[in-house]
């Protein structure tokens, strides 16, 4: 029996009107054997949380260029926690100032990938983190 592919929701929170980068990442993750659901543009944190739950994903990837990351990224993490889905890995990317990254990580974003990050690095991080979380879950049972 083969292992279930990693399921990833790629979302564009807020009012961003550009999604080329998110689509490039989504395709790279698909090419790496992951199942990817892309929500499209202008999603609210609540819509992203609902989609993550409905799609039974292991990972939510947030992409933002608008500068609203300090509000929108933590709102997604808080929404997942409120639904008991804090086991979902949340990563972010886009145009995010270096000084904001530690604050986002404190808020529960596992990693931030800026422009120019090789897709192989993103894929490796997701695979490693999902494997770690699966091992933790097995240890609880």
PDB file of C-alpha atoms in Angstrom:
ATOM      1  CA  UNK A   1       0.000   0.000   0.000  1.00  0.00           C
ATOM      2  CA  UNK A   2       1.424   3.388  -0.968  1.00  0.00           C
ATOM      3  CA  UNK A   3       1.563   6.314   1.415  1.00  0.00           C
ATOM      4  CA  UNK A   4      -1.006   9.045   1.057  1.00  0.00           C
ATOM      5  CA  UNK A   5       0.437  12.076  -0.764  1.00  0.00           C
ATOM      6  CA  UNK A   6       0.955  15.230   1.261  1.00  0.00           C
ATOM      7  CA  UNK A   7      -2.062  17.509   0.795  1.00  0.00           C
ATOM      8  CA  UNK A   8      -1.294  21.226   0.571  1.00  0.00           C
ATOM      9  CA  UNK A   9      -3.640  24.189   0.397  1.00  0.00           C
ATOM     10  CA  UNK A  10      -2.040  27.188  -1.330  1.00  0.00           C
ATOM     11  CA  UNK A  11      -3.871  30.412  -0.519  1.00  0.00           C
ATOM     12  CA  UNK A  12      -3.635  34.130  -1.234  1.00  0.00           C
ATOM     13  CA  UNK A  13      -5.069  35.976   1.776  1.00  0.00           C
ATOM     14  CA  UNK A  14      -6.118  39.583   1.566  1.00  0.00           C
ATOM     15  CA  UNK A  15      -6.380  41.871  -1.400  1.00  0.00           C
ATOM     16  CA  UNK A  16      -3.363  40.711  -3.422  1.00  0.00           C
ATOM     17  CA  UNK A  17      -4.087  40.727  -7.117  1.00  0.00           C
ATOM     18  CA  UNK A  18      -0.993  38.837  -8.248  1.00  0.00           C
ATOM     19  CA  UNK A  19      -0.644  35.079  -7.922  1.00  0.00           C
ATOM     20  CA  UNK A  20       2.112  34.056 -10.306  1.00  0.00           C
ATOM     21  CA  UNK A  21       4.449  33.072  -7.453  1.00  0.00           C
ATOM     22  CA  UNK A  22       1.745  31.045  -5.704  1.00  0.00           C
ATOM     23  CA  UNK A  23       1.001  29.215  -8.950  1.00  0.00           C
ATOM     24  CA  UNK A  24       4.700  28.446  -9.502  1.00  0.00           C
ATOM     25  CA  UNK A  25       4.932  27.000  -5.978  1.00  0.00           C
ATOM     26  CA  UNK A  26       1.703  25.032  -6.422  1.00  0.00           C
ATOM     27  CA  UNK A  27       3.019  23.481  -9.632  1.00  0.00           C
ATOM     28  CA  UNK A  28       6.388  22.635  -8.054  1.00  0.00           C
ATOM     29  CA  UNK A  29       4.635  20.911  -5.149  1.00  0.00           C
ATOM     30  CA  UNK A  30       2.443  18.957  -7.608  1.00  0.00           C
ATOM     31  CA  UNK A  31       5.525  17.965  -9.587  1.00  0.00           C
ATOM     32  CA  UNK A  32       7.004  16.677  -6.303  1.00  0.00           C
ATOM     33  CA  UNK A  33       4.010  14.352  -5.868  1.00  0.00           C
ATOM     34  CA  UNK A  34       1.938  16.438  -3.479  1.00  0.00           C
ATOM     35  CA  UNK A  35      -1.782  17.034  -3.885  1.00  0.00           C
ATOM     36  CA  UNK A  36      -2.309  20.780  -4.153  1.00  0.00           C
ATOM     37  CA  UNK A  37      -5.508  22.750  -3.786  1.00  0.00           C
ATOM     38  CA  UNK A  38      -5.243  26.394  -4.867  1.00  0.00           C
ATOM     39  CA  UNK A  39      -7.898  28.700  -3.400  1.00  0.00           C
ATOM     40  CA  UNK A  40      -7.394  31.597  -5.778  1.00  0.00           C
ATOM     41  CA  UNK A  41      -7.078  35.286  -4.999  1.00  0.00           C
ATOM     42  CA  UNK A  42      -8.514  37.461  -2.247  1.00  0.00           C
ATOM     43  CA  UNK A  43      -9.320  34.879   0.409  1.00  0.00           C
ATOM     44  CA  UNK A  44     -10.185  35.790   3.980  1.00  0.00           C
ATOM     45  CA  UNK A  45      -8.477  33.933   6.832  1.00  0.00           C
ATOM     46  CA  UNK A  46     -11.850  32.328   7.613  1.00  0.00           C
ATOM     47  CA  UNK A  47     -12.224  31.068   4.037  1.00  0.00           C
ATOM     48  CA  UNK A  48      -8.711  29.634   4.131  1.00  0.00           C
ATOM     49  CA  UNK A  49      -9.350  27.839   7.441  1.00  0.00           C
ATOM     50  CA  UNK A  50     -12.636  26.424   6.132  1.00  0.00           C
ATOM     51  CA  UNK A  51     -10.994  25.204   2.920  1.00  0.00           C
ATOM     52  CA  UNK A  52      -8.122  23.610   4.872  1.00  0.00           C
ATOM     53  CA  UNK A  53     -10.589  21.706   7.034  1.00  0.00           C
ATOM     54  CA  UNK A  54     -12.840  20.662   4.145  1.00  0.00           C
ATOM     55  CA  UNK A  55      -9.895  19.486   2.057  1.00  0.00           C
ATOM     56  CA  UNK A  56      -8.253  17.640   4.981  1.00  0.00           C
ATOM     57  CA  UNK A  57      -4.843  19.152   4.232  1.00  0.00           C
ATOM     58  CA  UNK A  58      -1.646  18.675   6.170  1.00  0.00           C
ATOM     59  CA  UNK A  59      -0.132  21.976   5.038  1.00  0.00           C
ATOM     60  CA  UNK A  60      -1.364  25.496   4.359  1.00  0.00           C
ATOM     61  CA  UNK A  61       0.927  27.669   2.247  1.00  0.00           C
ATOM     62  CA  UNK A  62       0.142  31.382   2.387  1.00  0.00           C
ATOM     63  CA  UNK A  63       1.443  33.821  -0.210  1.00  0.00           C
ATOM     64  CA  UNK A  64       1.231  37.580   0.197  1.00  0.00           C
ATOM     65  CA  UNK A  65       2.613  40.677  -1.457  1.00  0.00           C
ATOM     66  CA  UNK A  66       0.338  43.350   0.015  1.00  0.00           C
ATOM     67  CA  UNK A  67       2.122  43.937   3.318  1.00  0.00           C
ATOM     68  CA  UNK A  68      -0.784  42.660   5.435  1.00  0.00           C
ATOM     69  CA  UNK A  69       1.070  39.505   6.492  1.00  0.00           C
ATOM     70  CA  UNK A  70       1.317  40.534  10.171  1.00  0.00           C
ATOM     71  CA  UNK A  71      -2.468  40.535  10.398  1.00  0.00           C
ATOM     72  CA  UNK A  72      -3.522  37.844   7.935  1.00  0.00           C
ATOM     73  CA  UNK A  73      -0.985  35.053   8.572  1.00  0.00           C
ATOM     74  CA  UNK A  74      -1.565  34.897  12.361  1.00  0.00           C
ATOM     75  CA  UNK A  75      -5.339  35.063  11.773  1.00  0.00           C
ATOM     76  CA  UNK A  76      -5.124  31.837   9.739  1.00  0.00           C
ATOM     77  CA  UNK A  77      -3.108  30.095  12.473  1.00  0.00           C
ATOM     78  CA  UNK A  78      -5.543  31.308  15.147  1.00  0.00           C
ATOM     79  CA  UNK A  79      -8.500  30.101  13.073  1.00  0.00           C
ATOM     80  CA  UNK A  80      -6.974  26.658  12.652  1.00  0.00           C
ATOM     81  CA  UNK A  81      -6.246  26.451  16.398  1.00  0.00           C
ATOM     82  CA  UNK A  82      -9.816  27.479  17.201  1.00  0.00           C
ATOM     83  CA  UNK A  83     -11.040  24.568  15.083  1.00  0.00           C
ATOM     84  CA  UNK A  84      -8.675  22.095  16.773  1.00  0.00           C
ATOM     85  CA  UNK A  85      -6.532  21.886  13.640  1.00  0.00           C
ATOM     86  CA  UNK A  86      -3.259  23.108  15.096  1.00  0.00           C
ATOM     87  CA  UNK A  87      -1.584  20.002  13.657  1.00  0.00           C
ATOM     88  CA  UNK A  88      -1.740  21.615  10.194  1.00  0.00           C
ATOM     89  CA  UNK A  89       1.640  23.004   9.153  1.00  0.00           C
ATOM     90  CA  UNK A  90       1.413  26.656   8.088  1.00  0.00           C
ATOM     91  CA  UNK A  91       4.142  28.208   5.945  1.00  0.00           C
ATOM     92  CA  UNK A  92       4.283  31.576   4.256  1.00  0.00           C
ATOM     93  CA  UNK A  93       5.955  33.340   1.407  1.00  0.00           C
ATOM     94  CA  UNK A  94       6.013  36.535  -0.544  1.00  0.00           C
ATOM     95  CA  UNK A  95       7.374  39.980   0.157  1.00  0.00           C
ATOM     96  CA  UNK A  96       7.952  39.920   3.904  1.00  0.00           C
ATOM     97  CA  UNK A  97      10.515  42.116   5.674  1.00  0.00           C
ATOM     98  CA  UNK A  98      13.216  40.201   7.550  1.00  0.00           C
ATOM     99  CA  UNK A  99      12.310  41.908  10.828  1.00  0.00           C
ATOM    100  CA  UNK A 100       8.772  40.472  10.640  1.00  0.00           C
ATOM    101  CA  UNK A 101       9.850  36.850  10.229  1.00  0.00           C
ATOM    102  CA  UNK A 102      10.610  36.122  13.935  1.00  0.00           C
ATOM    103  CA  UNK A 103       7.248  37.609  14.929  1.00  0.00           C
ATOM    104  CA  UNK A 104       5.421  35.472  12.368  1.00  0.00           C
ATOM    105  CA  UNK A 105       7.213  32.372  13.621  1.00  0.00           C
ATOM    106  CA  UNK A 106       6.203  33.238  17.193  1.00  0.00           C
ATOM    107  CA  UNK A 107       2.624  33.458  15.900  1.00  0.00           C
ATOM    108  CA  UNK A 108       2.818  29.891  14.614  1.00  0.00           C
ATOM    109  CA  UNK A 109       4.039  30.201  11.038  1.00  0.00           C
ATOM    110  CA  UNK A 110       6.566  27.369  10.726  1.00  0.00           C
ATOM    111  CA  UNK A 111       8.701  28.982   8.025  1.00  0.00           C
ATOM    112  CA  UNK A 112       8.794  31.961   5.685  1.00  0.00           C
ATOM    113  CA  UNK A 113      10.136  31.586   2.157  1.00  0.00           C
ATOM    114  CA  UNK A 114      11.089  34.789   0.384  1.00  0.00           C
ATOM    115  CA  UNK A 115      11.482  35.546  -3.295  1.00  0.00           C
ATOM    116  CA  UNK A 116      14.148  33.432  -4.944  1.00  0.00           C
ATOM    117  CA  UNK A 117      13.879  30.527  -2.499  1.00  0.00           C
ATOM    118  CA  UNK A 118      14.534  27.360  -4.505  1.00  0.00           C
ATOM    119  CA  UNK A 119      11.396  25.252  -4.777  1.00  0.00           C
ATOM    120  CA  UNK A 120      13.505  22.254  -3.751  1.00  0.00           C
ATOM    121  CA  UNK A 121      14.084  23.918  -0.367  1.00  0.00           C
ATOM    122  CA  UNK A 122      10.351  24.458   0.131  1.00  0.00           C
ATOM    123  CA  UNK A 123       9.583  20.852  -0.860  1.00  0.00           C
ATOM    124  CA  UNK A 124      12.264  19.499   1.482  1.00  0.00           C
ATOM    125  CA  UNK A 125      11.002  21.587   4.400  1.00  0.00           C
ATOM    126  CA  UNK A 126       7.396  20.494   3.899  1.00  0.00           C
ATOM    127  CA  UNK A 127       8.325  16.802   3.602  1.00  0.00           C
ATOM    128  CA  UNK A 128      10.508  16.920   6.721  1.00  0.00           C
ATOM    129  CA  UNK A 129       7.971  18.795   8.832  1.00  0.00           C
ATOM    130  CA  UNK A 130       5.041  16.611   7.768  1.00  0.00           C
ATOM    131  CA  UNK A 131       7.113  13.505   8.584  1.00  0.00           C
ATOM    132  CA  UNK A 132       7.994  14.925  12.037  1.00  0.00           C
ATOM    133  CA  UNK A 133       4.332  15.641  12.757  1.00  0.00           C
ATOM    134  CA  UNK A 134       3.303  12.164  11.616  1.00  0.00           C
ATOM    135  CA  UNK A 135       5.873  10.623  13.967  1.00  0.00           C
ATOM    136  CA  UNK A 136       4.547  12.733  16.848  1.00  0.00           C
ATOM    137  CA  UNK A 137       1.007  11.560  16.098  1.00  0.00           C
ATOM    138  CA  UNK A 138       2.134   7.921  16.021  1.00  0.00           C
ATOM    139  CA  UNK A 139       3.830   8.431  19.382  1.00  0.00           C
ATOM    140  CA  UNK A 140       0.564   9.658  20.898  1.00  0.00           C
ATOM    141  CA  UNK A 141      -1.344   6.535  19.872  1.00  0.00           C
TER     142      UNK A 141
END
